[in-house]
Amino acid sequence: MSIQVRNVQKQFGDFVALNDVSLDFAEGELTALLGPSGCGKTTLLRIIAGLERADSGQVVLSGQDASATHVRQRNVGFVFQHYALFKHMTVFENVAFGLRVKPRAERPSEAKIQEKVKSLLQLVQLDWLGDRYPSQLSGGQRQRIALARALAVEPRVLLLDEPFGALDAKVRKELRRWLRRLHDELHVTSVFVTHDQEEALEVADQVVLMNKGTVEQFGTPEAVYNHPATPFVFGFLGNVNLFHGRLEVGDSGGLLHTGDSVLPVIGSGHETAGDAVAYVRPHDLDLERYAPGTDGIAVTLRRALTLGPVAQLELEREDNQDVIEVALPLERFRHQGFREGELLAVRPRQLRVFNRGQAVQEQGAST
Ligand code: ATP
């Protein structure tokens, strides 16, 4: 089932939780709603589910306006962060629950229920736990049972609100790989809420970046990470260095004058000359020994963290004492033999520039 959200607006009192949100979720895709706490992810999920009503706008399910359709008729399955399985029921009965409470005319026979629950428990790879009670399960097992329970009624849409939020990092990682594999098997249109960038980028087909009740960007993990549409997205997805300066726009591209340096930039073509902020990720910066006349920004290497395959370097600009972070493959760092205290030159391989008004506004919005 495809989901379209059209111009959805939602206020709680004076507070605007969703501001004119429009999104298209394609049939069979797994989409992550990603953003900082309070940006409206859960509210949007609840509106799609029919648990909450939008003040205006529409939710269209499979081409039909579902705004007036009751949650029970929408055929959605839910999994929440603290999903309360029924404590007094076995795992088997928990999964069977949705089938047993169906109206008599739609209820499957007992034999069918037995068969269905067994196959669901196999699907979530916990068929050996059917006789246990929820208190006898680990957190990760409980969430898998919660998922089996949501799938029992064959929902056309699966909505997951921070499904692995309460679990420790290692279990989370296992479960998200497992969710991806499960989704590849079932292809149920699924939307999950997370505030964990890595989780969204690793698991989802599409990522919706939300900020203060609006959509900043909607695209594949590759697109949002490598081509952030806004300063907010740049800053939210991974580390980033900011270079403040003045942009000069010429026929063959832009030049950023920052401190004592002039750097070539790539831009969307919409930037105008004037105050600007350039964004560059730590792994998109090159380093070499400084010599008079070298291109790039003169810096002193303050600290080198050499754990793992990448050296994380903290550098201080000579002209304005700003800190720049650079990530270099450890082998290259060792080969170059850079030492703490040494004078080096930093050169961006790519530098994305936003006009200052936009950058300030969006950074403000992200804090
Ligand atoms: P989190 O990651 O912290 O769960 P979220 O992005 O899911 O955040 P929402 O739960 O959608 O955010 O909430 C968006 C905003 O709306 C928050 O500022 C929240 O305080 C507010 N809000 C949500 N529900 C209500 C409500 N019933 N009454 C008043 N304000 C609400």
Coordinates of N, CA, C and O and ligand atoms in Angstrom, one line a residue, residues 12 15 17 35-44 52 161-162 193 195, ligand 1:
F12 N -0.5 21.7 18.7 CA -1.0 21.4 20.0 C -1.0 22.8 20.7 O 0.0 23.3 21.0
F15 N 1.5 25.6 19.7 CA 2.7 24.9 19.2 C 2.5 24.2 17.9 O 1.6 23.3 17.8
A17 N 3.3 21.5 15.7 CA 4.1 20.2 15.7 C 4.4 19.8 14.2 O 5.5 19.2 14.0
G35 N 15.1 12.6 12.8 CA 15.2 14.0 13.2 C 15.4 14.1 14.7 O 15.2 13.1 15.5
P36 N 15.8 15.3 15.2 CA 16.0 15.5 16.6 C 14.7 15.3 17.5 O 13.6 15.4 16.9
S37 N 14.9 15.2 18.7 CA 13.8 15.0 19.6 C 12.8 16.2 19.5 O 13.2 17.3 19.4
G38 N 11.5 15.9 19.4 CA 10.5 16.9 19.4 C 10.2 17.5 18.0 O 9.4 18.4 17.8
C39 N 10.8 16.9 16.9 CA 10.7 17.5 15.6 C 9.3 17.1 14.9 O 9.0 17.6 13.8
G40 N 8.6 16.2 15.5 CA 7.3 15.8 15.0 C 7.2 14.4 14.4 O 6.2 14.1 13.8
K41 N 8.2 13.6 14.6 CA 8.2 12.2 13.9 C 7.1 11.4 14.4 O 6.3 10.8 13.6
T42 N 6.9 11.3 15.7 CA 5.9 10.4 16.3 C 4.5 11.0 15.9 O 3.6 10.2 15.6
T43 N 4.4 12.3 15.9 CA 3.1 12.9 15.6 C 2.7 12.5 14.2 O 1.6 12.1 13.9
L44 N 3.7 12.6 13.3 CA 3.4 12.2 11.9 C 3.0 10.7 11.8 O 2.1 10.4 11.1
E52 N -4.2 9.9 15.6 CA -4.2 11.3 15.8 C -4.8 11.9 14.6 O -4.6 11.4 13.5
D161 N 7.7 2.8 15.9 CA 8.1 4.0 16.6 C 9.3 3.7 17.5 O 9.1 3.1 18.6
E162 N 10.5 4.0 17.1 CA 11.7 3.7 17.8 C 11.7 2.2 18.3 O 11.8 2.0 19.5
V193 N 10.3 5.3 13.0 CA 10.8 6.5 13.6 C 12.1 6.2 14.3 O 12.2 5.2 15.0
H195 N 15.8 8.4 16.0 CA 16.7 9.7 16.0 C 18.1 9.3 15.8 O 19.0 10.1 16.0
Ligands
ATP1 P1 11.0 12.2 20.1 O1 12.1 11.8 19.3 O2 11.5 13.0 21.4 O3 10.0 11.2 20.4 P2 9.3 13.4 18.0 O4 10.1 13.9 16.9 O5 8.7 12.0 17.9 O6 10.3 13.4 19.3 P3 6.7 14.3 18.7 O7 6.4 13.3 19.7 O8 6.0 14.1 17.4 O9 8.2 14.5 18.5 O10 6.3 15.7 19.3 C1 6.5 16.9 18.5 C2 6.2 18.1 19.4 O11 4.8 18.2 19.7 C3 7.0 18.0 20.7 O12 7.5 19.3 21.0 C4 5.9 17.6 21.7 O13 6.2 18.2 23.0 C5 4.6 18.2 21.1 N1 3.5 17.3 21.5 C6 3.3 16.0 21.1 N2 2.1 15.5 21.5 C7 1.6 16.5 22.2 C8 0.3 16.6 23.0 N3 -0.5 15.6 23.0 N4 0.1 17.8 23.6 C9 0.9 18.8 23.5 N5 2.1 18.8 22.8 C10 2.4 17.6 22.2

